[in-house]
PDB file of C-alpha atoms in Angstrom:
ATOM      1  CA  MET A   1      39.794 138.014 178.920  1.00 54.00           C
ATOM      2  CA  THR A   2      42.178 139.045 176.110  1.00 56.00           C
ATOM      3  CA  GLN A   3      41.380 141.831 173.620  1.00 53.00           C
ATOM      4  CA  GLY A   4      40.786 139.228 170.901  1.00 56.00           C
ATOM      5  CA  SER A   5      38.420 137.285 173.154  1.00 54.00           C
ATOM      6  CA  ARG A   6      36.473 140.435 174.039  1.00 53.00           C
ATOM      7  CA  LEU A   7      36.135 141.323 170.345  1.00 52.00           C
ATOM      8  CA  TYR A   8      34.958 137.803 169.500  1.00 52.00           C
ATOM      9  CA  PHE A   9      32.406 137.862 172.335  1.00 51.00           C
ATOM     10  CA  ALA A  10      31.047 141.272 171.291  1.00 49.00           C
ATOM     11  CA  VAL A  11      30.672 140.153 167.685  1.00 48.00           C
ATOM     12  CA  ALA A  12      29.012 136.892 168.748  1.00 50.00           C
ATOM     13  CA  VAL A  13      26.426 138.870 170.719  1.00 47.00           C
ATOM     14  CA  LEU A  14      25.720 141.084 167.707  1.00 49.00           C
ATOM     15  CA  MET A  15      25.405 138.063 165.424  1.00 46.00           C
ATOM     16  CA  CYS A  16      22.865 136.490 167.784  1.00 46.00           C
ATOM     17  CA  ALA A  17      20.923 139.750 167.881  1.00 45.00           C
ATOM     18  CA  PHE A  18      20.203 139.484 164.159  1.00 43.00           C
ATOM     19  CA  VAL A  19      18.605 136.082 164.644  1.00 40.00           C
ATOM     20  CA  THR A  20      15.627 137.486 166.561  1.00 42.00           C
ATOM     21  CA  ILE A  21      14.568 140.674 164.800  1.00 42.00           C
ATOM     22  CA  ASN A  22      10.833 140.274 164.179  1.00 45.00           C
ATOM     23  CA  GLY A  23       9.168 143.485 165.274  1.00 48.00           C
ATOM     24  CA  VAL A  24      12.462 145.354 165.670  1.00 59.00           C
ATOM     25  CA  VAL A  25      12.292 148.926 164.410  1.00 82.00           C
ATOM     26  CA  LEU A  26      14.534 150.148 161.589  1.00 85.00           C
ATOM     27  CA  ASN A  27      16.599 152.352 163.916  1.00 87.00           C
ATOM     28  CA  ASP A  28      17.538 149.351 166.057  1.00 89.00           C
ATOM     29  CA  LEU A  29      18.401 147.213 163.031  1.00 89.00           C
ATOM     30  CA  LEU A  30      20.683 149.924 161.677  1.00 91.00           C
ATOM     31  CA  GLU A  31      22.255 150.375 165.101  1.00 90.00           C
ATOM     32  CA  ARG A  32      23.114 146.664 165.243  1.00 92.00           C
ATOM     33  CA  ALA A  33      24.362 146.650 161.651  1.00 92.00           C
ATOM     34  CA  SER A  34      26.530 149.687 162.329  1.00 91.00           C
ATOM     35  CA  GLN A  35      28.028 148.074 165.426  1.00 91.00           C
ATOM     36  CA  LEU A  36      28.803 144.882 163.517  1.00 92.00           C
ATOM     37  CA  SER A  37      30.354 146.760 160.579  1.00 93.00           C
ATOM     38  CA  ASP A  38      32.517 148.642 163.057  1.00 92.00           C
ATOM     39  CA  LYS A  39      33.685 145.318 164.504  1.00 91.00           C
ATOM     40  CA  LEU A  40      34.466 144.057 160.999  1.00 93.00           C
ATOM     41  CA  HIS A  41      36.666 147.057 160.325  1.00 93.00           C
ATOM     42  CA  SER A  42      38.387 146.677 163.707  1.00 94.00           C
ATOM     43  CA  LEU A  43      39.058 143.004 163.027  1.00 94.00           C
ATOM     44  CA  SER A  44      40.490 143.720 159.567  1.00 95.00           C
ATOM     45  CA  THR A  45      42.730 146.400 161.095  1.00 95.00           C
ATOM     46  CA  SER A  46      43.921 143.934 163.742  1.00 95.00           C
ATOM     47  CA  LEU A  47      44.678 141.381 161.017  1.00 94.00           C
ATOM     48  CA  THR A  48      46.652 143.961 159.054  1.00 93.00           C
ATOM     49  CA  ASN A  49      48.724 144.745 162.145  1.00 93.00           C
ATOM     50  CA  ASP A  50      49.398 141.024 162.636  1.00 93.00           C
ATOM     51  CA  LEU A  51      50.679 140.736 159.070  1.00 91.00           C
ATOM     52  CA  ASP A  52      52.767 143.899 159.335  1.00 90.00           C
ATOM     53  CA  SER A  53      54.568 142.539 162.395  1.00 88.00           C
ATOM     54  CA  HIS A  54      56.613 140.194 160.158  1.00 86.00           C
ATOM     55  CA  PHE A  55      56.233 141.459 156.594  1.00 85.00           C
ATOM     56  CA  PRO A  56      59.356 141.371 154.376  1.00 82.00           C
ATOM     57  CA  PRO A  57      60.545 144.708 152.913  1.00 82.00           C
ATOM     58  CA  VAL A  58      60.514 143.184 149.434  1.00 78.00           C
ATOM     59  CA  GLY A  59      56.826 142.458 149.954  1.00 76.00           C
ATOM     60  CA  ARG A  60      55.956 146.152 150.127  1.00 79.00           C
ATOM     61  CA  ALA A  61      57.670 146.741 146.794  1.00 78.00           C
ATOM     62  CA  MET A  62      55.630 143.917 145.272  1.00 85.00           C
ATOM     63  CA  MET A  63      52.242 145.118 146.595  1.00 85.00           C
ATOM     64  CA  PRO A  64      49.765 145.999 143.819  1.00 86.00           C
ATOM     65  CA  ARG A  65      48.240 149.483 143.744  1.00 88.00           C
ATOM     66  CA  PRO A  66      44.881 150.058 145.504  1.00 86.00           C
ATOM     67  CA  SER A  67      43.319 150.636 142.076  1.00 88.00           C
ATOM     68  CA  MET A  68      43.870 146.913 141.445  1.00 92.00           C
ATOM     69  CA  CYS A  69      41.321 145.933 144.121  1.00 94.00           C
ATOM     70  CA  HIS A  70      38.473 144.040 142.452  1.00 93.00           C
ATOM     71  CA  THR A  71      35.899 146.443 143.925  1.00 94.00           C
ATOM     72  CA  SER A  72      37.598 149.613 142.665  1.00 92.00           C
ATOM     73  CA  SER A  73      35.248 149.891 139.667  1.00 90.00           C
ATOM     74  CA  LEU A  74      32.229 150.476 141.924  1.00 90.00           C
ATOM     75  CA  GLN A  75      31.193 154.131 141.848  1.00 89.00           C
ATOM     76  CA  ILE A  76      30.790 155.176 145.465  1.00 89.00           C
ATOM     77  CA  PRO A  77      30.849 158.387 147.544  1.00 90.00           C
ATOM     78  CA  ASN A  78      34.361 159.485 148.451  1.00 83.00           C
ATOM     79  CA  ASP A  79      33.489 160.978 151.832  1.00 82.00           C
ATOM     80  CA  LYS A  80      30.689 161.541 154.319  1.00 81.00           C
ATOM     81  CA  ASP A  81      29.483 164.751 152.679  1.00 85.00           C
ATOM     82  CA  GLN A  82      28.964 162.919 149.394  1.00 88.00           C
ATOM     83  CA  ALA A  83      27.345 159.947 151.148  1.00 88.00           C
ATOM     84  CA  LEU A  84      24.819 162.274 152.800  1.00 88.00           C
ATOM     85  CA  LYS A  85      23.579 163.263 149.329  1.00 88.00           C
ATOM     86  CA  VAL A  86      22.962 159.675 148.194  1.00 90.00           C
ATOM     87  CA  PRO A  87      19.398 158.269 148.555  1.00 89.00           C
ATOM     88  CA  GLU A  88      18.968 155.740 151.370  1.00 90.00           C
ATOM     89  CA  ASP A  89      18.115 152.774 149.148  1.00 89.00           C
ATOM     90  CA  GLU A  90      21.119 153.449 146.916  1.00 90.00           C
ATOM     91  CA  LEU A  91      23.453 153.747 149.896  1.00 92.00           C
ATOM     92  CA  LEU A  92      22.172 150.448 151.286  1.00 93.00           C
ATOM     93  CA  SER A  93      22.648 148.779 147.882  1.00 92.00           C
ATOM     94  CA  LEU A  94      26.268 149.984 147.781  1.00 93.00           C
ATOM     95  CA  ALA A  95      26.972 148.510 151.222  1.00 93.00           C
ATOM     96  CA  ARG A  96      25.311 145.211 150.285  1.00 93.00           C
ATOM     97  CA  SER A  97      27.156 145.101 146.927  1.00 93.00           C
ATOM     98  CA  LEU A  98      30.505 145.504 148.684  1.00 94.00           C
ATOM     99  CA  LEU A  99      29.660 142.769 151.170  1.00 93.00           C
ATOM    100  CA  LEU A 100      28.574 140.415 148.399  1.00 92.00           C
ATOM    101  CA  ALA A 101      31.778 141.123 146.465  1.00 94.00           C
ATOM    102  CA  TRP A 102      33.864 139.821 149.384  1.00 94.00           C
ATOM    103  CA  SER A 103      32.240 136.420 149.729  1.00 91.00           C
ATOM    104  CA  ASP A 104      34.658 134.590 147.381  1.00 92.00           C
ATOM    105  CA  PRO A 105      37.828 136.567 148.250  1.00 94.00           C
ATOM    106  CA  LEU A 106      37.344 135.933 151.971  1.00 93.00           C
ATOM    107  CA  ALA A 107      36.801 132.239 151.278  1.00 92.00           C
ATOM    108  CA  LEU A 108      40.148 132.233 149.456  1.00 94.00           C
ATOM    109  CA  LEU A 109      41.900 134.061 152.289  1.00 94.00           C
ATOM    110  CA  SER A 110      40.421 131.642 154.802  1.00 92.00           C
ATOM    111  CA  SER A 111      41.545 128.609 152.810  1.00 92.00           C
ATOM    112  CA  GLU A 112      45.157 129.821 152.554  1.00 91.00           C
ATOM    113  CA  ALA A 113      45.664 131.567 155.903  1.00 92.00           C
ATOM    114  CA  SER A 114      46.867 128.450 157.727  1.00 89.00           C
ATOM    115  CA  SER A 115      49.694 127.899 155.226  1.00 89.00           C
ATOM    116  CA  LEU A 116      51.079 131.454 155.266  1.00 91.00           C
ATOM    117  CA  ALA A 117      54.810 131.778 155.847  1.00 88.00           C
ATOM    118  CA  HIS A 118      54.218 133.988 158.862  1.00 91.00           C
ATOM    119  CA  PRO A 119      54.873 133.335 162.574  1.00 90.00           C
ATOM    120  CA  GLU A 120      51.339 134.549 163.430  1.00 90.00           C
ATOM    121  CA  HIS A 121      49.617 132.308 160.876  1.00 89.00           C
ATOM    122  CA  ASN A 122      47.462 130.585 163.499  1.00 92.00           C
ATOM    123  CA  THR A 123      46.118 133.907 164.779  1.00 93.00           C
ATOM    124  CA  ILE A 124      45.667 135.164 161.210  1.00 93.00           C
ATOM    125  CA  ASN A 125      43.809 131.985 160.295  1.00 93.00           C
ATOM    126  CA  SER A 126      41.450 132.326 163.272  1.00 93.00           C
ATOM    127  CA  LYS A 127      40.691 135.995 162.626  1.00 94.00           C
ATOM    128  CA  THR A 128      40.136 135.394 158.912  1.00 94.00           C
ATOM    129  CA  LYS A 129      37.499 132.787 159.717  1.00 92.00           C
ATOM    130  CA  GLU A 130      35.901 135.290 162.105  1.00 92.00           C
ATOM    131  CA  LEU A 131      35.725 137.782 159.246  1.00 92.00           C
ATOM    132  CA  GLN A 132      33.896 135.230 157.119  1.00 90.00           C
ATOM    133  CA  ASP A 133      31.356 134.485 159.848  1.00 90.00           C
ATOM    134  CA  ASN A 134      30.784 138.136 160.647  1.00 91.00           C
ATOM    135  CA  ILE A 135      30.347 139.265 157.066  1.00 92.00           C
ATOM    136  CA  ASN A 136      27.737 136.527 156.545  1.00 90.00           C
ATOM    137  CA  SER A 137      25.882 137.780 159.606  1.00 92.00           C
ATOM    138  CA  LEU A 138      26.025 141.381 158.397  1.00 94.00           C
ATOM    139  CA  GLU A 139      24.768 140.341 154.952  1.00 91.00           C
ATOM    140  CA  ALA A 140      21.752 138.692 156.568  1.00 91.00           C
ATOM    141  CA  GLY A 141      21.186 141.721 158.773  1.00 91.00           C
ATOM    142  CA  LEU A 142      21.262 144.143 155.841  1.00 91.00           C
ATOM    143  CA  GLU A 143      18.764 141.992 153.959  1.00 89.00           C
ATOM    144  CA  HIS A 144      16.404 142.507 156.889  1.00 88.00           C
ATOM    145  CA  VAL A 145      17.152 146.251 156.789  1.00 89.00           C
ATOM    146  CA  PHE A 146      16.332 146.230 153.060  1.00 88.00           C
ATOM    147  CA  ASN A 147      12.983 144.537 153.735  1.00 87.00           C
ATOM    148  CA  LYS A 148      12.250 146.877 156.638  1.00 85.00           C
ATOM    149  CA  MET A 149      12.927 149.958 154.495  1.00 81.00           C
ATOM    150  CA  GLY A 150      10.352 148.728 151.989  1.00 73.00           C
ATOM    151  CA  SER A 151      12.633 149.305 149.020  1.00 67.00           C
ATOM    152  CA  THR A 152      11.144 148.265 145.688  1.00 61.00           C
ATOM    153  CA  SER A 153      14.442 147.795 143.833  1.00 62.00           C
ATOM    154  CA  ASP A 154      17.118 145.323 144.901  1.00 71.00           C
ATOM    155  CA  ASN A 155      19.815 146.844 142.693  1.00 79.00           C
ATOM    156  CA  LEU A 156      23.055 145.067 143.637  1.00 83.00           C
ATOM    157  CA  SER A 157      26.204 145.569 141.569  1.00 84.00           C
ATOM    158  CA  SER A 158      28.117 142.496 140.391  1.00 82.00           C
ATOM    159  CA  LEU A 159      31.833 142.623 141.182  1.00 86.00           C
ATOM    160  CA  PRO A 160      33.257 139.250 140.111  1.00 87.00           C
ATOM    161  CA  PHE A 161      36.460 137.855 141.593  1.00 90.00           C
ATOM    162  CA  TYR A 162      38.362 135.478 139.294  1.00 87.00           C
ATOM    163  CA  ILE A 163      41.443 134.607 141.374  1.00 87.00           C
ATOM    164  CA  ASN A 164      41.571 131.082 142.826  1.00 87.00           C
ATOM    165  CA  SER A 165      45.131 131.095 144.195  1.00 88.00           C
ATOM    166  CA  LEU A 166      47.327 133.579 146.040  1.00 90.00           C
ATOM    167  CA  GLY A 167      50.507 132.371 144.342  1.00 88.00           C
ATOM    168  CA  GLN A 168      52.882 129.435 144.057  1.00 86.00           C
ATOM    169  CA  ASP A 169      55.717 130.696 146.281  1.00 90.00           C
ATOM    170  CA  LYS A 170      55.598 131.799 149.918  1.00 90.00           C
ATOM    171  CA  THR A 171      56.435 135.457 149.268  1.00 89.00           C
ATOM    172  CA  SER A 172      53.783 135.870 146.579  1.00 90.00           C
ATOM    173  CA  GLN A 173      51.212 134.169 148.789  1.00 91.00           C
ATOM    174  CA  LEU A 174      51.994 136.501 151.692  1.00 91.00           C
ATOM    175  CA  VAL A 175      52.016 139.633 149.499  1.00 92.00           C
ATOM    176  CA  ASN A 176      48.725 138.792 147.792  1.00 93.00           C
ATOM    177  CA  PHE A 177      47.120 137.897 151.126  1.00 94.00           C
ATOM    178  CA  HIS A 178      48.194 141.265 152.512  1.00 93.00           C
ATOM    179  CA  PHE A 179      46.958 143.064 149.384  1.00 94.00           C
ATOM    180  CA  LEU A 180      43.524 141.449 149.466  1.00 95.00           C
ATOM    181  CA  LEU A 181      43.221 142.171 153.162  1.00 95.00           C
ATOM    182  CA  SER A 182      44.143 145.828 152.586  1.00 94.00           C
ATOM    183  CA  CYS A 183      41.405 146.014 149.935  1.00 95.00           C
ATOM    184  CA  PHE A 184      38.901 144.509 152.364  1.00 96.00           C
ATOM    185  CA  ARG A 185      39.964 146.875 155.145  1.00 95.00           C
ATOM    186  CA  ARG A 186      39.364 149.827 152.839  1.00 94.00           C
ATOM    187  CA  ASP A 187      35.945 148.506 151.799  1.00 95.00           C
ATOM    188  CA  SER A 188      34.937 147.640 155.371  1.00 94.00           C
ATOM    189  CA  HIS A 189      35.563 151.278 156.282  1.00 93.00           C
ATOM    190  CA  LYS A 190      33.273 152.373 153.432  1.00 93.00           C
ATOM    191  CA  ILE A 191      30.548 149.947 154.521  1.00 93.00           C
ATOM    192  CA  ASP A 192      30.839 151.195 158.081  1.00 93.00           C
ATOM    193  CA  SER A 193      30.591 154.829 156.925  1.00 92.00           C
ATOM    194  CA  PHE A 194      27.530 154.141 154.766  1.00 93.00           C
ATOM    195  CA  LEU A 195      25.717 152.360 157.586  1.00 93.00           C
ATOM    196  CA  LYS A 196      26.480 155.147 160.037  1.00 91.00           C
ATOM    197  CA  VAL A 197      24.961 157.657 157.590  1.00 92.00           C
ATOM    198  CA  LEU A 198      21.865 155.454 157.231  1.00 92.00           C
ATOM    199  CA  ARG A 199      21.601 155.133 161.016  1.00 91.00           C
ATOM    200  CA  CYS A 200      21.899 158.895 161.362  1.00 88.00           C
ATOM    201  CA  ARG A 201      19.153 159.482 158.798  1.00 87.00           C
ATOM    202  CA  ALA A 202      16.856 156.921 160.418  1.00 85.00           C
ATOM    203  CA  ALA A 203      17.255 158.830 163.701  1.00 83.00           C
ATOM    204  CA  LYS A 204      16.301 162.000 161.767  1.00 82.00           C
ATOM    205  CA  LYS A 205      19.437 163.850 162.837  1.00 81.00           C
ATOM    206  CA  ARG A 206      20.558 166.961 161.025  1.00 77.00           C
ATOM    207  CA  PRO A 207      23.279 166.290 158.395  1.00 72.00           C
ATOM    208  CA  GLU A 208      25.869 168.277 160.342  1.00 72.00           C
ATOM    209  CA  MET A 209      25.283 165.956 163.328  1.00 75.00           C
ATOM    210  CA  CYS A 210      26.015 162.800 161.352  1.00 73.00           C
TER     211      CYS A 210
END
């Protein structure tokens, strides 16, 4: 079994686990969510490596700054120490807001992946669709976590995405695909960090052990 096949199988198992969660304790839900968020980040890193294998030098000069990511306006903790000071319901809302913000961008990436001017476009297309499936599963899982935590406020931030095309020429399309993916990779790391802090708190571990 190839590395990609093993990753797909592991994620598929985690996705199925969220289907049957009645009676599952909060610790177990957060454990599953944390595992799935970790897989999301690993998959986005693998995709980035695929793109980097044949990325034109001019493309790096054209890449927008990270501050141009559509989620950059969201006020979030910069590191684990800051995240440990944020209330649980707020931390969960931040993770869910980031996931929600990537619904439309990932749909765009998925629709244009097959036409990328890149020798690995078939692999990139397949992994992008996996990202879409997995993020939908994690969204559903975190909704169950929200209900299990008994939060009274569902305070999700709106982070609209107005782009409906990655560009008219092949270089622009490839550069903008890479840029959006780099934004997602950064955000998937944040989501993973937030969920690990929530899992740590649910297990009642000391902050220095998280």
